[in-house]
Structures are given as structure tokens and as C-alpha cells.
Coordinates of C-alpha atoms and ligand atoms in Angstrom, one line a residue:
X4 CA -13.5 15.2 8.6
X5 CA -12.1 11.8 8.5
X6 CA -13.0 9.5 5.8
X7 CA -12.9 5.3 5.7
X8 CA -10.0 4.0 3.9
X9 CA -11.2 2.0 1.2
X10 CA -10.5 -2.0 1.2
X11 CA -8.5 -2.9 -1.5
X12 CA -6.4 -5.7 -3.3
X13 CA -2.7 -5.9 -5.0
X14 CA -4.1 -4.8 -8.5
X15 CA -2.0 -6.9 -11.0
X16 CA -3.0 -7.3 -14.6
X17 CA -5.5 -4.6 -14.6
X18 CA -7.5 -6.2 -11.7
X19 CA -7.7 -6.3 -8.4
X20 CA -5.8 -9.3 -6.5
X21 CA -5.9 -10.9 -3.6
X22 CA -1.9 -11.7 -2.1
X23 CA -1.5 -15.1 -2.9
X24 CA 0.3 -15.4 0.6
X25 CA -3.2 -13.6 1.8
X26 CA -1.4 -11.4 4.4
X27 CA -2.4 -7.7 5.3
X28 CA 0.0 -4.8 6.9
X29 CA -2.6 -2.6 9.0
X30 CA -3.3 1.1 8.3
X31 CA -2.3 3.2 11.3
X32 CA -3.6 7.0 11.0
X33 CA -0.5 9.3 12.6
X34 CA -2.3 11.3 14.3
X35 CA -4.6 9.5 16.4
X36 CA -2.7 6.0 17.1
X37 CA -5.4 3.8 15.5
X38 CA -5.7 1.3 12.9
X39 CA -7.5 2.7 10.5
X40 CA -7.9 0.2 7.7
X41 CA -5.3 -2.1 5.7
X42 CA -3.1 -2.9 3.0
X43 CA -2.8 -6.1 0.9
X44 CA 0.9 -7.7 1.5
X45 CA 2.8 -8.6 -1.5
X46 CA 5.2 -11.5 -1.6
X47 CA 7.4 -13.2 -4.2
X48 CA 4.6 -14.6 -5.3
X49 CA 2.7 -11.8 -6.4
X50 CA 6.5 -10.0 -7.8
X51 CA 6.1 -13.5 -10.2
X52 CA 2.4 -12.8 -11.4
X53 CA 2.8 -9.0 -11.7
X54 CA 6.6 -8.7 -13.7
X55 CA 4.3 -11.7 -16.2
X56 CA 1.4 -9.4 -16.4
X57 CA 4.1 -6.3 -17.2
X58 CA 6.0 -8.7 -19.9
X59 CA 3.0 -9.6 -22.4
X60 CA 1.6 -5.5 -22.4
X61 CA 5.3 -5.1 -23.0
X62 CA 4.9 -7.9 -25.4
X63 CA 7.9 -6.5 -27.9
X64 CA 7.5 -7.3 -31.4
X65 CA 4.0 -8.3 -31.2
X66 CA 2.4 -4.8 -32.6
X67 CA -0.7 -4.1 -30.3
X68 CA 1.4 -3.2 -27.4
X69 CA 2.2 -0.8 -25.2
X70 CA 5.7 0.0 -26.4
X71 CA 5.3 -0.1 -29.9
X72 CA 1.7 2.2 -29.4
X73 CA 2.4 5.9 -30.1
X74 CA 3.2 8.3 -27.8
X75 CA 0.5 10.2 -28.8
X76 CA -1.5 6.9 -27.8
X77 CA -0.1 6.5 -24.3
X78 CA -0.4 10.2 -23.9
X79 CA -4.1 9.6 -24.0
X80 CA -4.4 7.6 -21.1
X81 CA -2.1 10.0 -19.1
X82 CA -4.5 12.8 -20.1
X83 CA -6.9 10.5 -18.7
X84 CA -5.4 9.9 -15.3
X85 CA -4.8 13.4 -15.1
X86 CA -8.3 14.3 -15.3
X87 CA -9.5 11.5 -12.7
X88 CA -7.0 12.4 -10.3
X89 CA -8.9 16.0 -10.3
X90 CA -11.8 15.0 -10.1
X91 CA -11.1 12.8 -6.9
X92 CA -8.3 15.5 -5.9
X93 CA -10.1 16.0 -2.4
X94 CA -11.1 12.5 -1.2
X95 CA -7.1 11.7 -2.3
X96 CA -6.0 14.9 -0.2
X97 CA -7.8 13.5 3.1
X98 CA -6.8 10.0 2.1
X99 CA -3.2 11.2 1.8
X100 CA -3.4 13.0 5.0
X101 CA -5.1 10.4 7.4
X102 CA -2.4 7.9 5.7
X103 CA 0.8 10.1 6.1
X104 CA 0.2 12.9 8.4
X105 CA 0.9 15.8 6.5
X106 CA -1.1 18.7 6.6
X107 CA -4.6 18.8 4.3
X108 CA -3.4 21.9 2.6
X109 CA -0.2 20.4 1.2
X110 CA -1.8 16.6 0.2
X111 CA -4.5 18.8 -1.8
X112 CA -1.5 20.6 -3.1
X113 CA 0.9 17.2 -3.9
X114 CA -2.7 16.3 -5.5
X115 CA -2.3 19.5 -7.9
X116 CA 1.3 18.3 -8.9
X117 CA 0.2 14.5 -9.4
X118 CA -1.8 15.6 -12.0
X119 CA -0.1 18.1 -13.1
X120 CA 3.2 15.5 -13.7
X121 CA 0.7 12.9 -15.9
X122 CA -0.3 16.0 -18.0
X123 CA 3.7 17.0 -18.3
X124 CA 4.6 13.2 -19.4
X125 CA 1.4 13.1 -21.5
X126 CA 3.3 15.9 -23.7
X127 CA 6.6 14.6 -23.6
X128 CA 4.6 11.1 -24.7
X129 CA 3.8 13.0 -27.6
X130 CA 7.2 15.0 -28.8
X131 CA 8.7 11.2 -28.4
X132 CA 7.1 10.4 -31.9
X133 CA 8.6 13.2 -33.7
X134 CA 12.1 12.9 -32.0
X135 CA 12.3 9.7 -33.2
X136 CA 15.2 8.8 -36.3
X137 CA 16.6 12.0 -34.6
X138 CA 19.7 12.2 -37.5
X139 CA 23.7 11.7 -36.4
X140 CA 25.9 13.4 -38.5
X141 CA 29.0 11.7 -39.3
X142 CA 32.2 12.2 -41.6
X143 CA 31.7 9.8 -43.8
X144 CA 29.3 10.2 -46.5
X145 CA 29.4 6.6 -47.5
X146 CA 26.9 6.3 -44.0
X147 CA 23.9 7.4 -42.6
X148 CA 23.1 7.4 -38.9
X149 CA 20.0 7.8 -36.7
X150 CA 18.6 7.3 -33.5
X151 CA 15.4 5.3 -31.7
X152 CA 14.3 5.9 -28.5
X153 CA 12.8 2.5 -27.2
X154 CA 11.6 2.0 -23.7
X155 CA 13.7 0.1 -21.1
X156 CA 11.4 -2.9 -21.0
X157 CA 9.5 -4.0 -17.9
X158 CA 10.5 -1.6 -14.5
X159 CA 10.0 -1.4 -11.2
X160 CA 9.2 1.4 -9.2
X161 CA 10.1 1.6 -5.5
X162 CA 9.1 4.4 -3.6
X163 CA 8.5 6.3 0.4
X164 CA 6.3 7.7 2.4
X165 CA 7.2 11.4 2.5
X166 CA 5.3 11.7 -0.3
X167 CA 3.5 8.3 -1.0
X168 CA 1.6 9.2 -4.3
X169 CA 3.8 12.1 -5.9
X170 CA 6.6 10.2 -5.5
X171 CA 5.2 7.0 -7.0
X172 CA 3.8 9.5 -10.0
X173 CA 7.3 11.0 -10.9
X174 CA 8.2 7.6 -12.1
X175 CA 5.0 6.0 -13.2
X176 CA 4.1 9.2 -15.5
X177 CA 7.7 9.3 -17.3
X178 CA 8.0 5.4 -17.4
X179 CA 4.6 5.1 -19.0
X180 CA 4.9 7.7 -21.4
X181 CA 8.5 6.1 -22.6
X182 CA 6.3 2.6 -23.5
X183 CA 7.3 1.3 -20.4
X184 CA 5.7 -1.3 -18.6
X185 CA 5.6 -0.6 -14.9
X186 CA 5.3 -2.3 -11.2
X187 CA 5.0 -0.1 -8.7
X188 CA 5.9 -0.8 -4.8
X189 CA 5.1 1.9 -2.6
X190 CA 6.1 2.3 1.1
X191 CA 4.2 -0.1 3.6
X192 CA 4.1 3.3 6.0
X193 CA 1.3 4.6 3.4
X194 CA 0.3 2.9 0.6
X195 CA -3.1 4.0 0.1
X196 CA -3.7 6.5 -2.7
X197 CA -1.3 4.3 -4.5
X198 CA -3.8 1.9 -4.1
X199 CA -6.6 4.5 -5.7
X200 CA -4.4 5.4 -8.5
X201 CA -5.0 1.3 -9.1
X202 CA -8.5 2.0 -9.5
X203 CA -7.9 5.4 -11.5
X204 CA -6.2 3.5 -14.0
X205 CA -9.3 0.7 -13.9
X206 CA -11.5 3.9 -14.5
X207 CA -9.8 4.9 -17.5
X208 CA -9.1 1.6 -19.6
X209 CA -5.8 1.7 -19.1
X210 CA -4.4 -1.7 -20.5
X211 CA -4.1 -4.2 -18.4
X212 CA -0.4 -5.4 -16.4
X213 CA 0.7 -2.1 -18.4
X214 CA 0.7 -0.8 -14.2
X215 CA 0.9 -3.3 -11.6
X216 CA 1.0 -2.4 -8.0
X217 CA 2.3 -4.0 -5.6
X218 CA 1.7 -3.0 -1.5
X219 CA 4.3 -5.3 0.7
X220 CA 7.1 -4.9 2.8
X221 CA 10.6 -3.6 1.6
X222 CA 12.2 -7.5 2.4
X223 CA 9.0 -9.4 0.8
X224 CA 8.1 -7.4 -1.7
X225 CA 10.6 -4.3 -2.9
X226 CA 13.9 -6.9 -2.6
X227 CA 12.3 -10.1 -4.9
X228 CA 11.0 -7.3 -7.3
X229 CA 15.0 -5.5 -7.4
X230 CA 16.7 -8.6 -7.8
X231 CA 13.8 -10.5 -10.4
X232 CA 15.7 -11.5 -14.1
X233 CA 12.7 -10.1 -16.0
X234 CA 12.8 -6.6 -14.8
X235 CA 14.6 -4.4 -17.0
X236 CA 15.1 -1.6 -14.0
X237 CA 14.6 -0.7 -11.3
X238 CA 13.8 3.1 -10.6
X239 CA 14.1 3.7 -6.6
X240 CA 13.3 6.5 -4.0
X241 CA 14.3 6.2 -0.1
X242 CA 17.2 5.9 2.4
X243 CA 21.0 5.6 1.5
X244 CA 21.4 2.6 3.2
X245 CA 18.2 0.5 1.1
X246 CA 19.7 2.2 -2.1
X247 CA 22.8 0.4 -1.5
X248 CA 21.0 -2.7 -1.0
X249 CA 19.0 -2.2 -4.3
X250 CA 22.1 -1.3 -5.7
X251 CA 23.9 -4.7 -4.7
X252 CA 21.0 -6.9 -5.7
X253 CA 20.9 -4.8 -9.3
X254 CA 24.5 -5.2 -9.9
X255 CA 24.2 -9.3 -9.7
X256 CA 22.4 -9.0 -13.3
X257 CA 24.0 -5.8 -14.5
X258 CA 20.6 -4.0 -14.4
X259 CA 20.6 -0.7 -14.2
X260 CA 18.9 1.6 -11.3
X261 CA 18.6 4.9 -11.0
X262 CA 19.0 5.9 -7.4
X263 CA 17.1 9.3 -5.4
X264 CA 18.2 9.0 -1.7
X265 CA 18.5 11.2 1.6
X266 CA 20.1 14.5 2.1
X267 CA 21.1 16.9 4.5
X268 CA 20.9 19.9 2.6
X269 CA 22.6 22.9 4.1
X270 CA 20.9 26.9 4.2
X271 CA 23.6 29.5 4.0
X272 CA 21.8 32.9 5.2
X273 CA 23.8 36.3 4.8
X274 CA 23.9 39.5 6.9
X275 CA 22.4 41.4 4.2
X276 CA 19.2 39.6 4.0
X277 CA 15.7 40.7 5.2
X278 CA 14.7 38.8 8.2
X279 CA 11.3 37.7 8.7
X280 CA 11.4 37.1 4.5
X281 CA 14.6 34.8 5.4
X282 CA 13.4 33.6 8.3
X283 CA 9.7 31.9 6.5
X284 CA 12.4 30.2 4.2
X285 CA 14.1 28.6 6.3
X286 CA 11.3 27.1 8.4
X287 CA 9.6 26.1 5.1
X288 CA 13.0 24.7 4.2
X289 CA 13.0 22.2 7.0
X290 CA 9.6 22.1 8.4
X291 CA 7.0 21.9 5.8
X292 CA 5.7 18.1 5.1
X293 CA 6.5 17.7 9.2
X294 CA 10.2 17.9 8.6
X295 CA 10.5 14.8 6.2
X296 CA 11.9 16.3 2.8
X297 CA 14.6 14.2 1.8
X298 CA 15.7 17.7 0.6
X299 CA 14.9 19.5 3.6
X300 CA 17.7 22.2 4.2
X301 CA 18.3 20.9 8.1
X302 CA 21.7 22.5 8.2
X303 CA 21.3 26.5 8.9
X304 CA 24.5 28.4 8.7
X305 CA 24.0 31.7 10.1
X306 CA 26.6 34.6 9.5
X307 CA 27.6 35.6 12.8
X308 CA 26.5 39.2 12.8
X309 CA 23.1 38.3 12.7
X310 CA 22.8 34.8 14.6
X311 CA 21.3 35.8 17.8
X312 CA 18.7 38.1 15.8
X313 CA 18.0 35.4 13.2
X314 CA 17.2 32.6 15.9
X315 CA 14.9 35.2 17.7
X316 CA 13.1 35.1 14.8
X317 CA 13.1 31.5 13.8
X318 CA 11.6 31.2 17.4
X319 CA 9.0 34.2 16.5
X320 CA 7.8 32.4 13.3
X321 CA 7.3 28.9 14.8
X322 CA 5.2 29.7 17.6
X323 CA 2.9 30.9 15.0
X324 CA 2.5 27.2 12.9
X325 CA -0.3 25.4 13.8
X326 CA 0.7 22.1 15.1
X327 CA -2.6 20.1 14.8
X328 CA -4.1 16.8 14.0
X329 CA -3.5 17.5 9.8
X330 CA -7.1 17.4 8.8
X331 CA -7.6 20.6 11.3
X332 CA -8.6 23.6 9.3
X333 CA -4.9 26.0 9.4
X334 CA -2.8 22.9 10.1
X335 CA 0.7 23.8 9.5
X336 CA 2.4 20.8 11.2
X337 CA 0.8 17.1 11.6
X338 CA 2.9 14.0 13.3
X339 CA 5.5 12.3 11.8
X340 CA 4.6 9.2 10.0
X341 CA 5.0 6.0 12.3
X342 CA 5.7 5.3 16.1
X343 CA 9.2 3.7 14.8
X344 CA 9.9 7.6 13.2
X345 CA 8.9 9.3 16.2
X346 CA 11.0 7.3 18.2
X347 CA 14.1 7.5 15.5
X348 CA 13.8 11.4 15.9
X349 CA 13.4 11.9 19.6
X350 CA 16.7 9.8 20.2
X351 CA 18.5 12.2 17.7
X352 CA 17.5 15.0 19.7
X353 CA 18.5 13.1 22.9
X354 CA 21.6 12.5 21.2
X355 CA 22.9 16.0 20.5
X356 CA 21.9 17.2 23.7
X357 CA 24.1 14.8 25.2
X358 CA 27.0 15.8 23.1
X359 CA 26.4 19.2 24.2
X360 CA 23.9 20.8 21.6
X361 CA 21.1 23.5 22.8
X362 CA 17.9 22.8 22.0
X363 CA 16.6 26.6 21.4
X364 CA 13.3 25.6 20.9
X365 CA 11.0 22.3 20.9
X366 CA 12.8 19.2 21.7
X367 CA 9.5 17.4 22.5
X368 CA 5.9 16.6 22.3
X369 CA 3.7 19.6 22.3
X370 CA 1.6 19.7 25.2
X371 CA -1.6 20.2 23.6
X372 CA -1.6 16.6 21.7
X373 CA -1.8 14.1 24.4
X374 CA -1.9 11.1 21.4
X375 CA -0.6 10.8 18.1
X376 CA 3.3 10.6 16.9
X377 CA 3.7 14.5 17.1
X378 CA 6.9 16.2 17.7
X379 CA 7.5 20.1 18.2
X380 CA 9.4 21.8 15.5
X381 CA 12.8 21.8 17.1
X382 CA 15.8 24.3 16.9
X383 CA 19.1 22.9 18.2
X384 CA 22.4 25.3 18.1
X385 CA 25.9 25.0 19.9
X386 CA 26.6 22.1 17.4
X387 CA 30.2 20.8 16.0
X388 CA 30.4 19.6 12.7
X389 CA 31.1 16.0 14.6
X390 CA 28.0 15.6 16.2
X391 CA 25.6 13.3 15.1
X392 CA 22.6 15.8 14.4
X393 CA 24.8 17.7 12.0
X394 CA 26.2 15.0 10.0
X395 CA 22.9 12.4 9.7
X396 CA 19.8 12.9 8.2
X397 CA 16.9 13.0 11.0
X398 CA 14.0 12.8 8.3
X399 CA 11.6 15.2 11.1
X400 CA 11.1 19.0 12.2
X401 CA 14.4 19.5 13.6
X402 CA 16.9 22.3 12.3
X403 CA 20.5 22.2 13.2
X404 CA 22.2 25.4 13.5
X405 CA 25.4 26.8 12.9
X406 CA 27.7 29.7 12.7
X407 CA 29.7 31.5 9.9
X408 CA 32.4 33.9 9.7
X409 CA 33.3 34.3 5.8
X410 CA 31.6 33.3 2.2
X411 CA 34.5 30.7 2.1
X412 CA 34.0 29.1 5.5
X413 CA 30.5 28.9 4.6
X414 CA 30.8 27.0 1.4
X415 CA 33.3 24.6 3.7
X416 CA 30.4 23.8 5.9
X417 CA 28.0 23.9 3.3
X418 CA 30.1 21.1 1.7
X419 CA 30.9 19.1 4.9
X420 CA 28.9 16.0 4.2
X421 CA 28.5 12.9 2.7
X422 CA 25.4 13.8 0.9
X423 CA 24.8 16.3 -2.2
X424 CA 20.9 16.2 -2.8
X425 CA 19.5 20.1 -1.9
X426 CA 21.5 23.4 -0.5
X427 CA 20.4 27.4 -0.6
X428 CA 21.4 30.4 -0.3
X429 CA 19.5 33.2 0.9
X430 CA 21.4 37.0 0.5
X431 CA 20.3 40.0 -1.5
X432 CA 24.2 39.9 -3.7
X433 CA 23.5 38.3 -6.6
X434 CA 27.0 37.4 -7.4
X435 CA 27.6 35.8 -4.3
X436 CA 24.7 33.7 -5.2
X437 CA 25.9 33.1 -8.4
X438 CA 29.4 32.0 -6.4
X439 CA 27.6 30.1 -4.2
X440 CA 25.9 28.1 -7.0
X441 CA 28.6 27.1 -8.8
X442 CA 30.6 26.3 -5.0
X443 CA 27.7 23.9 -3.7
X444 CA 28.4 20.1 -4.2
X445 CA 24.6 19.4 -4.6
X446 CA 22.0 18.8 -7.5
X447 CA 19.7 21.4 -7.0
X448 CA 20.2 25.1 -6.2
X449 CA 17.7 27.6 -4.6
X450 CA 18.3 31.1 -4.5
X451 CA 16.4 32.9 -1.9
X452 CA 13.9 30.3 -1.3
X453 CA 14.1 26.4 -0.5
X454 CA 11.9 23.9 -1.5
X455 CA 10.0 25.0 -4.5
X456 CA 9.8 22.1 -7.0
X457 CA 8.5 22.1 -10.6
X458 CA 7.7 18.7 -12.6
X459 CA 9.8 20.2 -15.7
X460 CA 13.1 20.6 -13.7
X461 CA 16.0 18.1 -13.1
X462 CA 15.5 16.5 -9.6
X463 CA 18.2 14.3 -8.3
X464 CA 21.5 14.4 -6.4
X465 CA 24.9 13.5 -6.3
X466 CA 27.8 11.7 -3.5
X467 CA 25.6 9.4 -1.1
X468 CA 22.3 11.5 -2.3
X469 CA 21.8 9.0 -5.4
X470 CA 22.5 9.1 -9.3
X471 CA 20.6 10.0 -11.8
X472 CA 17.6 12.9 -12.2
X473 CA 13.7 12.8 -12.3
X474 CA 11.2 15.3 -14.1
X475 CA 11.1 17.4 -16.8
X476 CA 13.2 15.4 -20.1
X477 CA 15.9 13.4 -17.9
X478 CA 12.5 11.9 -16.0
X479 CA 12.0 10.1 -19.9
X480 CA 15.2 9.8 -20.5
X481 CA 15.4 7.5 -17.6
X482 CA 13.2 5.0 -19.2
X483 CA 14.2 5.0 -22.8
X484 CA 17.1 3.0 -24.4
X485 CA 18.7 4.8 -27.3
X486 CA 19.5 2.5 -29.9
X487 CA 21.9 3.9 -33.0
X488 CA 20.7 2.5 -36.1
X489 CA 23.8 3.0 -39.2
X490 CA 23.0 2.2 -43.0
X491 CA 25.6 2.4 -45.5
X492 CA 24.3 4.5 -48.7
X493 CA 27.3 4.1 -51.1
X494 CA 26.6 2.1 -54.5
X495 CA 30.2 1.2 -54.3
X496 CA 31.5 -2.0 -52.6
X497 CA 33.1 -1.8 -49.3
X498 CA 36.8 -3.0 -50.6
X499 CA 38.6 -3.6 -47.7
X500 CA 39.5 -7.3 -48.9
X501 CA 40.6 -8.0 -52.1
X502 CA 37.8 -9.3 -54.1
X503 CA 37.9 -12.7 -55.4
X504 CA 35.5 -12.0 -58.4
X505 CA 38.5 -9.8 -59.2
X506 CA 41.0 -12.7 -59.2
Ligands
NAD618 P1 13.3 3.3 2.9 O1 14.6 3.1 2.2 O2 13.1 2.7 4.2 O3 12.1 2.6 2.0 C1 11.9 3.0 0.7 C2 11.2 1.9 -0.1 O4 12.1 0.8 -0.2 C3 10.0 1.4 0.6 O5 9.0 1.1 -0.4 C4 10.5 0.1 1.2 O6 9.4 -0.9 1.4 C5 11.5 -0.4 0.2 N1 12.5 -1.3 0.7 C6 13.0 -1.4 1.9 N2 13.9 -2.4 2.0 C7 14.0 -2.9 0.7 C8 14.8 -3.9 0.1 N3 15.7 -4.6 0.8 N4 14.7 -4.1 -1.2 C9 13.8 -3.4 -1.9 N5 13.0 -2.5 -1.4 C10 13.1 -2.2 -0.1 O7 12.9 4.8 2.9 P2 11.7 5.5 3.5 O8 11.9 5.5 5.0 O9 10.4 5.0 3.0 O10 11.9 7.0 3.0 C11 12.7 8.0 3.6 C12 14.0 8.1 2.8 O11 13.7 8.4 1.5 C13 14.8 9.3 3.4 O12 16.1 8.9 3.5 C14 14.6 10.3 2.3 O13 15.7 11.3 2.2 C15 14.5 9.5 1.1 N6 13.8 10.3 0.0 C16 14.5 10.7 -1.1 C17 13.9 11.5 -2.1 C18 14.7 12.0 -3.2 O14 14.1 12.5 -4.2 N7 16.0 12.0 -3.2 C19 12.6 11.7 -2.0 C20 11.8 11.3 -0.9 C21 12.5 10.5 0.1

């Protein structure tokens, strides 16, 4: 059952703030076409009051802060979260849904792994303190070396849609848990349980403009908050194309950014592989949160033997997903997240037919869902590696197909893009796995499965996928500054001048 989206303010100093501009960006639910609520919008004006708020809890130097608290301190409040975000785990599931689209089943599930990510930080909070003076062992005995590991300073958080509140989590947690000081932008296209992680962190004490968050348009918001002198960095999750932007405005004051962009991830299945168990894989790969996985393995490559069995199958296992407004008990597949989306994706598909793809299945909206920005989940084959549909990232439910004759022709295909973020490989050899591993241009592997993501692995990509990786210890290390700190231990004067007390 739908539930009313809450009213709520830019929350900037540990309280909720009217946008001093006053303007609001309307709520549209997915699946239905209506407004359903709305969302403060943030201007320069706020960035100014919310990047102040982050400086004093930063407040270096001054003792009672944030940054200089310990980690076992900061972990508190993470615990804290954690156990809020539980509690309210099914309100922030239907909230997530109505907001986004995506099924009920996985927003409960991206609920689990919110909390599950501020539990993960709130231990890594605590082995900070004991890594700390970490020793450096150096050839001269005269010195002594060590290391600190200090948080960046103030940062700002930029994140989508896909996955409006996990996303936003895999940086707060880490940067929070370092002794950063945060403000958070989420995407305009769903903003809302960002909005009720605001008033988690109200719940729980958590000191004030140690998070700020921010709701507002990319242009009025996101740029003023990548390009602002006081912000230390600026952590970033979307497109390629506003990465470079980000990138650009970063690079005016050498601040660094850390960069997790789009994909087109390729699926390499083998002849020797079971079916139906390759087939779920590969729809899960590229159809599960509606098709818009910046990982999403949208490139099949299908050994040749089996191609015309595989589709049949592909076909088999998607008439079976429930396609379904994404509160619908059993909904497998809910619209895509805006009108300008729907749009975007349709044209794609118009697009490759036009260059002479196939569309094997789908293509269109299902006829059961008269309203709402739905799309079937669509399989397109006869495609050439020049066609727009195999070399850009559609962001929806639609699976490219192609054909393979040898392991090495696949690995060229596999490899024939401009992006390196995901890539699998689904056979029953283990060595050609293993070959297949160490082949793929990408930063994450699966073997046998695609998808699957765990809060203490590396996440990140590589070529126009981004820089840098999230979770598990790079997630922290992404927020801390390592500062070397040398004494010299020897009694004996340094004596590389000649003394004058010796003249
Ligand atoms: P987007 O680039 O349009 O927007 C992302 C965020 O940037 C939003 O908060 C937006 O308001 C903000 N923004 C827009 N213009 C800006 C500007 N000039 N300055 C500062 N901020 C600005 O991306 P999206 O449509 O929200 O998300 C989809 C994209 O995200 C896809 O390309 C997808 O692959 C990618 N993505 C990547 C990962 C990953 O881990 N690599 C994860 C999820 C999504």
C-alpha cells in the first residue's frame, strides 16, 4: 500500500531548513504519473550555509570535534544509525520504491545493506584508532617514522537515483567514520529517504553540520558544491559525462574527486554451461533494479553453439518476471525512474532497430500498464559492435546480444569499449575463468553469477567507468589523508655543515 511522502526541509546544521531561495522540485511516483509530494531545492545559497555548518564540526584543532573524536566515538553514532534504519527498514523500503520505482523486494533488500554498510564503517571507525602511528621502517637508524591517518576535511557527496539511499550510504558511512565532515547531494529524480536519513541522524544525536543534506538540481546545487574553495572533496556517483564536469570544476582548485561512473559491462556465456542456471544470471545481470545498474552486464556474448538455445531461454525466463506497479506483492520489474528515462531508452531501442538490430523480445510498453513509465524487458540481437545499443550505456531493461566463436574473440568483444566498470563470465572451466579474469579490462569480476555486491569488497572501475574504489578499506581510505610524521632519535649532531662552535 502506498504511503504519503513526508514534507521535509534541506537539513543543514543538524536541523531542518527551509531553501533560502524557497523553491521545491515535485515528487513524481514512476509508476502511476502523479506528483506525489516534494523536495526542498537547494541553491548556492544553501551550499554556503551547509559547507559553514560542515567547517566548525570539522573545527580542526579545536578538540571537541568530530575529527579529532575517536573512532570508537564516531562508531557510536554509526551503530546508532544502523539500528534506526532497521527499525524504519519498511516504511524506507515503500518510500524507496514509490520514489524510484524498483521493486519492494529489492528497496527492503538495499535497506538491509544500508544498514548493514554503517555497521561495516562503525568497525572500521574503530580499527582507525589502533592503526594509527602505524611504524615506517627506514635505513637509517638515526630516524624514526610513522604514520597518521587524518580525515580529508569537509566533503561533498554527490550521488543517483539507481539507488538513491545505498548509494548516498557508501560514502556517508566511510566518510563519517574517517572524521569527516560531510554534505550530501542526492539525485533530484529521488531524494526522499535521503531526506529521512536527515531525520535518522536528528533521532540519534548525531552532531550537528557533522551531515548536511542538500536536495537541488545537479546545475544549482551539485555544481556550486564541486567547485566551493572550502570543500576538501568531492566524492561522486553518476554519468560519464557529469563526472567530467565534476572533474573540470575539481581541477580549478586541485581538489581531489574520486569518480564511480557508467558501464556497459559485458557477460561472456560458454557452451559448457547449464542453461536455465545461466540463463537467471544473465537476466538478473541486466534486469534487476528495472535495468539501471551502472554495472549491469547489458552486453551478452553468446558462444555460437548454443545461441539460438540460449535466447529461447532468455525469452522462457522473462515471460515469467512480474512486471507490475513495484509495491505489487511478486513484483519483479517496476518502471524506469522519470518520463525523460523512459523516453531516453525507447529512442535507443528505436535506434538499433533502425540500424538493423532484432528486437527478440519486448521493445515496448507492456500492454497490461496503461500509465506509468514502464518498459518491457527487451532482448535485441543481430547487432555490430558499431551500433549505438552496443557501444552506449542505455541505463534500462534492454540486453544487447552477441555472438562468439573462440575464448580469444570473446575477450576482444568483452574488451571493446570505452568503459571498464563490471564484466562476467559464466562457464563450468575454472581455468578459463581464471583466464578470463585476469583478460577483462574491468574493476570487478564475477564468476558464474553477476551482480552480487558485498559492503567489504572494492567497488569501482577503470577507462571512462571512473577512478578510485568504494567499500570495504579503500571506502576509508578514500576519506583519510596520510600524513608521515619523521623524528630524528640520534644524540649526535646532524654535521653536514661545519660547526662554527668548532672554529
Ligand atoms: P547524473 O550524472 O545525471 O547525476 C548524478 C548526480 O550529479 C545527481 O545528484 C545530479 O543532480 C548531479 N549533477 C548533475 N549535474 C551536475 C553538475 N554540473 N555538477 C554537480 N553535480 C551535478 O547521473 P544519474 O542519471 O543520476 O545516474 C545514472 C548514472 O550513474 C549512470 O551513468 C550510472 O551508470 C551511474 N552510476 C554509477 C555507479 C557506480 O558505482 N559506478 C553507481 C550508480 C550509478
Amino acid at each position: 500500500m502506498a504511503i504519503p511522502i513526508p514534507t521535509r526541509q534541506l537539513f543543514i546544521n543538524g536541523e531542518w531548513k527551509d531553501p533560502v531561495l524557497k523553491k521545491r522540485i515535485p515528487v513524481i511516483n514512476p509508476a502511476t504519473e502523479q506528483v506525489v509530494g516534494d523536495i526542498p531545492a537547494a541553491t548556492a545559497e544553501d551550499v554556503e550555509l551547509a559547507v559553514d555548518a560542515a567547517r566548525k564540526a570539522l573545527a580542526r584543532n579545536k578538540g571537541k570535534d568530530w575529527s579529532s573524536a575517536s573512532g570508537a566515538v564516531r562508531a557510536k553514532y554509526l551503530r546508532a544509525i544502523a539500528a534506526k534504519i532497521t527499525e524504519r527498514k519498511s516504511v524506507l523500503a515503500k518510500l524507496e520504491a514509490i520514489d524510484c520505482g524498483k521493486p519492494l523486494d529489492e528497496a527492503a533488500w538495499d535497506m538491509d545493506d544500508v544498514a548493514g554498510c554503517f555497521e561495516y564503517y562503525a568497525d572500521l571507525a574503530e580499527g582507525l584508532d589502533a592503526k594509527q602511528k602505524a611504524p615506517v621502517s627506514l635505513p637509517m637508524e638515526t630516524f624514526k617514522s610513522y604514520v597518521l591517518k587524518e580525515p580529508i576535511g569537509v566533503v561533498g557527496l554527490i550521488t543517483p537515483w539507481n539507488y538513491p539511499l545505498l548509494m548516498a550510504v557508501w560514502k556517508v558511512a566511510p566518510a563519517l567514520a574517517a572524521g569527516c565532515t560531510a554534505i550530501l547531494k542526492p539525485s533530484e529524480l529521488a531524494s526522499v529517504t535521503c531526506l529521512e536519513l536527515a531525520d535518522v541522524c536528528r533521532e540519534v544525536g548525531l552532531p550537528p553540520g557533522v551531515l548536511n543534506i542538500l536536495t537541488g538540481l545537479g546545475h544549482e546545487a551539485g555544481a556550486p558544491l564541486a567547485s566551493h574553495p572550502h570543500v576538501d572533496k568531492i566524492a561522486f556517483t553518476g554519468s560519464t559525462a557529469t563526472g567530467s564536469k565534476i572533474m573540470t570544476a575539481a581541477a580549478q582548485l586541485v581538489k581531489p574527486v574520486s569518480l564511480e561512473l557508467g558501464g556497459k559491462s559485458p557477460i561472456v556465456v560458454f557452451e559448457d554451461v547449464d542453461l536455465d542456471k545461466a540463463a537467471e544470471w544473465t537476466i538478473f545481470g541486466c534486469f534487476w533494479t528495472n535495468g539501471q545498474i551502472c554495472s549491469a552486464t547489458s552486453r551478452l556474448l553468446v558462444h555460437e553453439s548454443i545461441a539460438a538455445e540460449f535466447l529461447e531461454k532468455l525469452v522462457k525466463w522473462i515471460k515469467n518476471i512480474k512486471i507490475s506497479d513495484p509495491l505489487a506483492e511478486g513484483c519483479r520489474l517496476g518502471p524506469v525512474v522519470s518520463g525523460g528515462q523512459y523516453e531516453k531508452i525507447l529512442k535507443f531501442i528505436s535506434t538499433a532497430k533502425s540500424e538493423g538490430a532484432k528486437i527478440v523480445c519486448g521493445g515496448k510498453r507492456p500492454e497490461h500498464l496503461k500509465r506509468g513509465f514502464f518498459i518491457e524487458p527487451t532482448i535485441i540481437s543481430d547487432v555490430t559492435t558499431s551500433m549505438q545499443i552496443w557501444r552506449e550505456e542505455v541505463f534500462g531493461p534492454v540486453l544487447s546480444v552477441k555472438t562468439f566463436g573462440s575464448e580469444e574473440e570473446a575477450i576482444e568483444l568483452a574488451n571493446d569499449t570505452h568503459y571498464g566498470l563490471g564484466s562476467a563470465v559464466i562457464s563450468k572451466d575454472l581455468e578459463r575463468c581464471e583466464r578470463l579474469t585476469k583478460a577483462f579490462q574491468a574493476g570487478i569480476v564475477w564468476i558464474n553469477c553477476s551482480q552480487p555486491c558485498f559492503c567489504q569488497a572494492p567497488w569501482g572501475g577503470m577507462k571512462r567507468s571512473g577512478f578510485g574504489r568504494e567499500l570495504g578499506e579503500w571506502g576509508l581510505n578514500n576519506y583519510l589523508s596520510v600524513k608521515q610524521v619523521t623524528q630524528y632519535i640520534s644524540d649526535e649532531p646532524w654535521g653536514w655543515y661545519a660547526s662554527p662552535s668548532k672554529l
